[in-house]
CSV table of C-alpha atoms in Angstrom, one decimal:
chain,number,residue,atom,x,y,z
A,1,UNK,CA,94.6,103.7,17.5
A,2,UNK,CA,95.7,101.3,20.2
A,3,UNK,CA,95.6,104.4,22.7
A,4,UNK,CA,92.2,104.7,22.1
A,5,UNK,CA,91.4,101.0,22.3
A,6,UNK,CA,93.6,100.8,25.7
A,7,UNK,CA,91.6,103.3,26.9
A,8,UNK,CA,87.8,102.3,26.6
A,9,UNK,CA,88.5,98.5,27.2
A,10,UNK,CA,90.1,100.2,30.7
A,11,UNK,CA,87.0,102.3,31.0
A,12,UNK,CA,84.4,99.8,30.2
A,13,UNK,CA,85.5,97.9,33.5
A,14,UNK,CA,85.3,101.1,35.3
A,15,UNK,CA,88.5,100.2,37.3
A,16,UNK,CA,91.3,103.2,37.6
A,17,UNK,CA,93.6,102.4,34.8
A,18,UNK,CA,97.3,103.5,36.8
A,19,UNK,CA,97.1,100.9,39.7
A,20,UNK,CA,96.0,98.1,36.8
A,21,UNK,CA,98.1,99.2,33.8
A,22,UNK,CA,101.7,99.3,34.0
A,23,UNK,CA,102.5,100.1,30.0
A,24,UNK,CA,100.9,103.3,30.3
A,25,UNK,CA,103.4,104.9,28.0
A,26,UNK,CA,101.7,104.2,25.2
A,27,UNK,CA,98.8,106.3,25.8
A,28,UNK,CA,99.3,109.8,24.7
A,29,UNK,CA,99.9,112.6,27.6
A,30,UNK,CA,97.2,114.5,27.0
A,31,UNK,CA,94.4,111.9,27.8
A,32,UNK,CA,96.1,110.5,30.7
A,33,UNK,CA,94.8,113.1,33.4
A,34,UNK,CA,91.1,112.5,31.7
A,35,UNK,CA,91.1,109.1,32.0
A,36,UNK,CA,90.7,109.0,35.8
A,37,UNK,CA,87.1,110.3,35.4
A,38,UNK,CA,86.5,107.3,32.8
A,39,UNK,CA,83.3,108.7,31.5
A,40,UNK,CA,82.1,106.5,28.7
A,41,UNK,CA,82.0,109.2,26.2
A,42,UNK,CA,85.8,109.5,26.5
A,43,UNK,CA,86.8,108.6,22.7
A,44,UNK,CA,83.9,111.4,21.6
A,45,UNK,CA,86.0,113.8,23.7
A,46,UNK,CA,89.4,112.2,21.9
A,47,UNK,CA,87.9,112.7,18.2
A,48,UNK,CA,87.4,116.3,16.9
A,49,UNK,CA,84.1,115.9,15.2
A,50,UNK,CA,81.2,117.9,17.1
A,51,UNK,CA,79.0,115.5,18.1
A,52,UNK,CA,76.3,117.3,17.0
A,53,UNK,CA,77.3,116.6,13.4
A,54,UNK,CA,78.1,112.9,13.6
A,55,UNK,CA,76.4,110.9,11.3
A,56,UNK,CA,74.4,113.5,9.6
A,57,UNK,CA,76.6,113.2,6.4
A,58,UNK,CA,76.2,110.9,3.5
A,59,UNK,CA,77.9,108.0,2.5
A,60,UNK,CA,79.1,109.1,-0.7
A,61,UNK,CA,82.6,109.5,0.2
A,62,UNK,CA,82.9,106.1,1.9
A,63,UNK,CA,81.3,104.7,-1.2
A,64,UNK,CA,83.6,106.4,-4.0
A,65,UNK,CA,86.9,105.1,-1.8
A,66,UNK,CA,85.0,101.7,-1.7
A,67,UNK,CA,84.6,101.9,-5.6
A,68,UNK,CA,88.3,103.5,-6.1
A,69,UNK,CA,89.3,100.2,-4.8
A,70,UNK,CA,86.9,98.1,-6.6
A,71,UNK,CA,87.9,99.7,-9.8
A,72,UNK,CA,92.1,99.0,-9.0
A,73,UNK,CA,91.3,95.7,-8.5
A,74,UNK,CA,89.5,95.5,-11.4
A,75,UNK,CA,92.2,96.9,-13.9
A,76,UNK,CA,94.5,94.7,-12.1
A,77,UNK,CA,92.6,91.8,-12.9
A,78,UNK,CA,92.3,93.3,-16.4
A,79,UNK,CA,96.0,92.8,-17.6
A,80,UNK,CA,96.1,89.1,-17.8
A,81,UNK,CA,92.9,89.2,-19.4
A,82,UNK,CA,94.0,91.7,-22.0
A,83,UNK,CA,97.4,89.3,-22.8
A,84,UNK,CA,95.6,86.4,-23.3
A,85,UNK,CA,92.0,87.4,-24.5
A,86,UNK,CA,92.8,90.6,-26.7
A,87,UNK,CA,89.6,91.4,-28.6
A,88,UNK,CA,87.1,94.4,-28.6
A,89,UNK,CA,85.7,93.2,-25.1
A,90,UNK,CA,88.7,93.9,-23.4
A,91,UNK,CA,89.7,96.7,-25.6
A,92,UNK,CA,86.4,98.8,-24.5
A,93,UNK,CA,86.1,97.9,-21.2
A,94,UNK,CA,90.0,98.3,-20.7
A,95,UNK,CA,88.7,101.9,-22.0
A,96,UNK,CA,86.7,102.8,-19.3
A,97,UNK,CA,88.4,101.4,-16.7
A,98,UNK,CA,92.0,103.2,-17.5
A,99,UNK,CA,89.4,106.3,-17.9
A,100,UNK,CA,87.6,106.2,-14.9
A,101,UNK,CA,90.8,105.2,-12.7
A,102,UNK,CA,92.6,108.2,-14.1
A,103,UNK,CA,89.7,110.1,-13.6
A,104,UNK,CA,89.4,109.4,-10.0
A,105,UNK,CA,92.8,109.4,-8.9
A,106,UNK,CA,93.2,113.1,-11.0
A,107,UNK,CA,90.5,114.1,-8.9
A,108,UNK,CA,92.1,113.3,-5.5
A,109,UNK,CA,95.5,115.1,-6.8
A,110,UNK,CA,92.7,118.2,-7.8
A,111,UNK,CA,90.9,117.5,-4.0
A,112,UNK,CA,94.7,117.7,-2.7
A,113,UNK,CA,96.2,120.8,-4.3
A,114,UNK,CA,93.7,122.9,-5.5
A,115,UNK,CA,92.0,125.4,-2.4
A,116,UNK,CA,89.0,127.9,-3.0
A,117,UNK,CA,85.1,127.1,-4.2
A,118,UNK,CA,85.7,128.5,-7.7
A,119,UNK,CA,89.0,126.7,-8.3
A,120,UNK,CA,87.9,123.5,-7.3
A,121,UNK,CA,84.3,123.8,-9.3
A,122,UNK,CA,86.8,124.7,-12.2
A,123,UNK,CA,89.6,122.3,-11.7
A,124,UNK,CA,86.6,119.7,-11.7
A,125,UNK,CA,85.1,120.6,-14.6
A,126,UNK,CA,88.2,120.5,-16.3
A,127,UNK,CA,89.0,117.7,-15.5
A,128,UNK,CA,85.4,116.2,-16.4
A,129,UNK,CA,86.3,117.2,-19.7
A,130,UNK,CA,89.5,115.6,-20.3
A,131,UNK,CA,88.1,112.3,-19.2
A,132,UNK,CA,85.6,112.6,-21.7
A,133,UNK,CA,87.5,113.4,-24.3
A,134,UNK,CA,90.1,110.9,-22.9
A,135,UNK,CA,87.1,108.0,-23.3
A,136,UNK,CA,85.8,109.3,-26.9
A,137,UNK,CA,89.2,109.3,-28.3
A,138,UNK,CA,90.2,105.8,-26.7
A,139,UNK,CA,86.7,104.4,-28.3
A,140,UNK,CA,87.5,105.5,-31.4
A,141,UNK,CA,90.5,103.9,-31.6
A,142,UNK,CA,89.1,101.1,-30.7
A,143,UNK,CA,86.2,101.1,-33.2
A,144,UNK,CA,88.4,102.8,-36.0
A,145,UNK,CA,91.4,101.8,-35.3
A,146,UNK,CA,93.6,98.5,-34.5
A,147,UNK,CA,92.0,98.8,-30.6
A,148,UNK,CA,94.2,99.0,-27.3
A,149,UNK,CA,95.0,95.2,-27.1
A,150,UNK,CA,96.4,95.3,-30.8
A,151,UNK,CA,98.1,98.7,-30.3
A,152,UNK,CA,100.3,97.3,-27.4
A,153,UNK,CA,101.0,94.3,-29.1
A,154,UNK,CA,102.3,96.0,-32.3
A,155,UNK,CA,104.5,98.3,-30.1
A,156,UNK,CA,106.0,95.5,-28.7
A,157,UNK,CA,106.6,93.7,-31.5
A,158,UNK,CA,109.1,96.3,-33.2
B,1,UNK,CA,81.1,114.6,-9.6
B,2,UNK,CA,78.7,117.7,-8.8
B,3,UNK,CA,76.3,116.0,-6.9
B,4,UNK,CA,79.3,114.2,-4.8
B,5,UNK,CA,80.3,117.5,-4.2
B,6,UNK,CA,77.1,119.3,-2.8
B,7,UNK,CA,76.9,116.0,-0.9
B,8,UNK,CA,80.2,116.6,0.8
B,9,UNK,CA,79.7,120.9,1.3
B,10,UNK,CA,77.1,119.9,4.0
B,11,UNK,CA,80.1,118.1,6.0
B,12,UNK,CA,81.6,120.1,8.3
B,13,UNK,CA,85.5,119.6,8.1
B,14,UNK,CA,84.9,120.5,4.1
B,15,UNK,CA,82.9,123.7,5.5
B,16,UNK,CA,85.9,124.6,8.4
B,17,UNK,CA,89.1,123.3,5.5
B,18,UNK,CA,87.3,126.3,3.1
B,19,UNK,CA,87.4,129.1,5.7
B,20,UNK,CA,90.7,127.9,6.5
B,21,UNK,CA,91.7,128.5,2.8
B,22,UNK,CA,89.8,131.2,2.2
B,23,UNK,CA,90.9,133.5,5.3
B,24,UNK,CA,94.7,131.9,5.2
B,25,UNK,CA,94.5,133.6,1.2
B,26,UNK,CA,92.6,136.3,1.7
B,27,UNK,CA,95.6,137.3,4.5
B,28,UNK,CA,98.3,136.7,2.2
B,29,UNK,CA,99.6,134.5,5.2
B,30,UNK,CA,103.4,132.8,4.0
B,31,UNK,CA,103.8,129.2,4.8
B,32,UNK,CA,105.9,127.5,6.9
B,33,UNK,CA,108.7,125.9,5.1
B,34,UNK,CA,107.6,121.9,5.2
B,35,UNK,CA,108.9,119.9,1.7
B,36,UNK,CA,112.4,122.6,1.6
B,37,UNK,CA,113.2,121.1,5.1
B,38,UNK,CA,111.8,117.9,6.0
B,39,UNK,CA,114.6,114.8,5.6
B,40,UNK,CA,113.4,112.6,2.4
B,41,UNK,CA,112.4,109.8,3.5
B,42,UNK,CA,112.4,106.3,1.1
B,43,UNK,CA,108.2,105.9,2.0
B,44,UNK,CA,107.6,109.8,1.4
B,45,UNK,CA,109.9,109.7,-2.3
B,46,UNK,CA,108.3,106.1,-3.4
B,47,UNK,CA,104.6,108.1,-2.7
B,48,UNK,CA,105.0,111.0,-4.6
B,49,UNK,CA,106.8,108.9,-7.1
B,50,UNK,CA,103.5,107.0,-7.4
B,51,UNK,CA,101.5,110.4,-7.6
B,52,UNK,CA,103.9,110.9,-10.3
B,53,UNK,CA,103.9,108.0,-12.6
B,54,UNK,CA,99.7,107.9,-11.8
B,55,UNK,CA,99.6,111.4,-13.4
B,56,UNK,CA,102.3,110.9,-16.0
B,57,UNK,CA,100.3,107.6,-17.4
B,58,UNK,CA,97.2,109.3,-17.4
B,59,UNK,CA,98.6,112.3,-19.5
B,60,UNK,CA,100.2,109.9,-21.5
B,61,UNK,CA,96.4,108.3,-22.4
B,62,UNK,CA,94.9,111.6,-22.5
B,63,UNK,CA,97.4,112.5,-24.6
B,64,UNK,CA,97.1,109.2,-27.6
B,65,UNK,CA,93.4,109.1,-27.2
B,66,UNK,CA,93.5,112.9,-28.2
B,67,UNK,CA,95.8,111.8,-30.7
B,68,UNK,CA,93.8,109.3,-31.7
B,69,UNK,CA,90.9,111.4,-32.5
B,70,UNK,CA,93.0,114.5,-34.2
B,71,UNK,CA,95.9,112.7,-36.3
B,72,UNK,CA,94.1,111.9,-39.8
B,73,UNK,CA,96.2,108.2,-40.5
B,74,UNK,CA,95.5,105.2,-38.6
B,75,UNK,CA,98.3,103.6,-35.6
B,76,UNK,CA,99.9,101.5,-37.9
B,77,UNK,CA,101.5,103.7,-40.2
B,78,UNK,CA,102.6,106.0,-37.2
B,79,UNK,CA,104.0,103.2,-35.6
B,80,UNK,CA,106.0,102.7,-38.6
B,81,UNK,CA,107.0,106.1,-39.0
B,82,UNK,CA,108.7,106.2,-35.9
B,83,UNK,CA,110.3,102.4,-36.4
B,84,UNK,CA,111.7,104.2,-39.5
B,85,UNK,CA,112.8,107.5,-37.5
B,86,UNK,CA,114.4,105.1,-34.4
B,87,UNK,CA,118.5,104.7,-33.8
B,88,UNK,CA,118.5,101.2,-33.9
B,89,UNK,CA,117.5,98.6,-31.4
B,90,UNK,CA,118.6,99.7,-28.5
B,91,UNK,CA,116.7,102.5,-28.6
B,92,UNK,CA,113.6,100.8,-29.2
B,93,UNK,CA,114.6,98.4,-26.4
B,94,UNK,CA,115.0,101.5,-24.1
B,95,UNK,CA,112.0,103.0,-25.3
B,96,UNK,CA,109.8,100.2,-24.1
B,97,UNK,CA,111.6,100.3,-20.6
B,98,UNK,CA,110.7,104.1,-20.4
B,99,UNK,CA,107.3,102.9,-20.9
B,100,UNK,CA,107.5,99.5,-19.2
B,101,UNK,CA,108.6,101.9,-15.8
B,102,UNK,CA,106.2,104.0,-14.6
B,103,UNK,CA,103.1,101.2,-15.6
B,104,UNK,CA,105.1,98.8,-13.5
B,105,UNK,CA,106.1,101.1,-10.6
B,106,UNK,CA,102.3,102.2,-10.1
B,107,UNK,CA,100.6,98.4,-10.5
B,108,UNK,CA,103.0,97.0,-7.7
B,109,UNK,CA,103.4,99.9,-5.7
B,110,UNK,CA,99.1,100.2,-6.3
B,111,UNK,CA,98.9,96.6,-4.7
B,112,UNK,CA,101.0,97.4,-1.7
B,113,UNK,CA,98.5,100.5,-1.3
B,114,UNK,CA,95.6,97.9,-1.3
B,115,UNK,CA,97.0,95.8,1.1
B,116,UNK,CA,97.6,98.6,3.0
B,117,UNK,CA,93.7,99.8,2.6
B,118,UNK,CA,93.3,96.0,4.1
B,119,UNK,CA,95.3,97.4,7.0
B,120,UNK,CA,98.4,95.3,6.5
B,121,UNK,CA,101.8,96.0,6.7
B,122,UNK,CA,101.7,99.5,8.8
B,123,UNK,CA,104.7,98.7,10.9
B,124,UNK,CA,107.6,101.0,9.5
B,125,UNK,CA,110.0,97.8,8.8
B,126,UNK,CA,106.9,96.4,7.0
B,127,UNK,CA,106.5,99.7,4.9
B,128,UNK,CA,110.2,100.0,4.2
B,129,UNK,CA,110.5,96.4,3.1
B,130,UNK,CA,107.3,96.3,1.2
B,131,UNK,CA,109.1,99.5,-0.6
B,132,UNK,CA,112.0,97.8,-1.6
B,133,UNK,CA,110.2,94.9,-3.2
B,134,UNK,CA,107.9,96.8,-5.3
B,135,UNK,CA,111.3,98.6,-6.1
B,136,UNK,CA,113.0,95.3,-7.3
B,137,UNK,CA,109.8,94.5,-9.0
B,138,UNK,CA,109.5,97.0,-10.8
B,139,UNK,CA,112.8,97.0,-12.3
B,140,UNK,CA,113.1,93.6,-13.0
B,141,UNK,CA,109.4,93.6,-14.8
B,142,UNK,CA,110.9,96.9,-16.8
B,143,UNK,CA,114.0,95.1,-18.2
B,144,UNK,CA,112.0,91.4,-18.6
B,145,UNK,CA,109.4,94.1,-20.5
B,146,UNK,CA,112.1,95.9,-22.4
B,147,UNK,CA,113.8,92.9,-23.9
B,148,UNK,CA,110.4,91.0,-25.0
């Protein structure tokens, strides 16, 4: 990344970067003979993308990482809460928030391993079901049952 | 998750990783060896270690909230049955480590992801240092844990 920074701050005042720059070894060896054109579009020729396709896709996968974070720090925040506030708040929305974290983090090991159209729309669904099932049965427990908070705390008392 | 999924089929490194995959199968092509040869490294063993625990804990919930919904008494008398089944107190102390572990490990090796999805501590001194202390945490929150 500092390569590429080097490299268009050099270009942008269009002076020939070996007389000015004497730490050049920092910038990999392949750009080095392309930067003595300095055209501006020098980082498009750097990144692979076509630039045909940049910015023609959605933000839905910058959005879910954005959320995947949100959510840690939620659960995060949620221990504390659970240890000194147990009740059926916490124990329902500690619920979907171990849920949906293990759903999401599943589903990045699933992106990771699993290759092929049909594998992946199966490994999904799969996994859309365990989560499910994962939720119902933790909501029962916590409406027919002692809940999470109370569970832990009886564990722990033995 | 489908929709997500159509969404990201119109990208175009999703459309060029599924040829790759499909013609790499398709050719029956073997694989270089990569995990067999490359030295372990402390970062590479503490990040599979936190794909580990991640999926282990979330088998483990899967698994109680199943559980939960197929065993016909309530958590209370389970609980009892297995106090009445232990070998005395040190296994019940070592029990709760075993548990204690892996939810410790992932939480302070999570945050050291977030701070590194903040963009701090990339230097490789920083990474193996930061390594070591969610290492030291987590054993010393695991025994404090265990002996509550």
């Amino acid at each position: 990344m500092a390569a590429l920074v080097r490299i268009s701050s050099v270009c942008h005042r269009g002076v020939s970067p070996l007389l000015f720059r004497s730490s050049s070894l920092i910038r990999p060896l392949a750009v080095q003979k392309k930067d003595r054109d300095c055209p501006y579009s020098i980082s498009a020729k750097i990144h692979a993308t076509p630039s045909n396709y940049a910015g023609s896709g959605s933000k839905a996968a910058s959005l879910h990482w954005t959320g995947e974070r949100i959510l840690s720090i939620v659960l995060l925040g949620l221990a504390p809460v659970a240890y000194y506030y147990p009740g059926p708040a916490v124990d329902y929305t500690l619920a979907a928030a171990l849920t949906l974290h293990g759903h999401w983090g599943l589903g990045q090991v699933l992106t990771d391993y699993v290759h092929g159209d049909f594998k992946i729309k199966m490994a999904n669904a799969g996994l859309f079901l365990l989560s499910t099932v994962t939720f119902a049965g933790l909501c029962y427990f916590n409406y027919h049952d002692v809940g999470i908070c109370k569970a832990v705390a009886l564990l722990w008392s033995k | 998750m489908c929709q997500f999924y159509t969404c990201l089929k119109n990208m175009w490194f999703l459309c060029e990783m599924s040829k790759f995959w499909a013609k790499n199968t398709r050719l029956n092509r073997p694989v270089s060896p990569h995990i067999s040869i490359y030295k372990w490294s402390i970062p590479m063993m503490m990040s599979i270690s936190h794909r580990g625990t991640g999926v282990a804990l979330s088998s483990g919930i899967s698994a109680f909230a199943l559980a939960a919904l197929v065993l016909p008494e309530s958590y209370p008398y389970y609980l009892d049955l297995i106090h009445s089944m232990t070998f005395g107190p040190q296994f019940l102390a070592f029990s709760k480590f075993a548990l204690a572990f892996p939810v410790a490990y992932h939480t302070f090796n999570g945050i050291r992801h977030l701070a590194w999805d903040l963009g701090k501590g990339f230097k490789i001194p920083e990474v193996y240092r930061s390594g070591y202390i969610v290492v030291a945490l987590t054993v010393l929150t695991s025994i404090g844990l265990a002996t509550m």
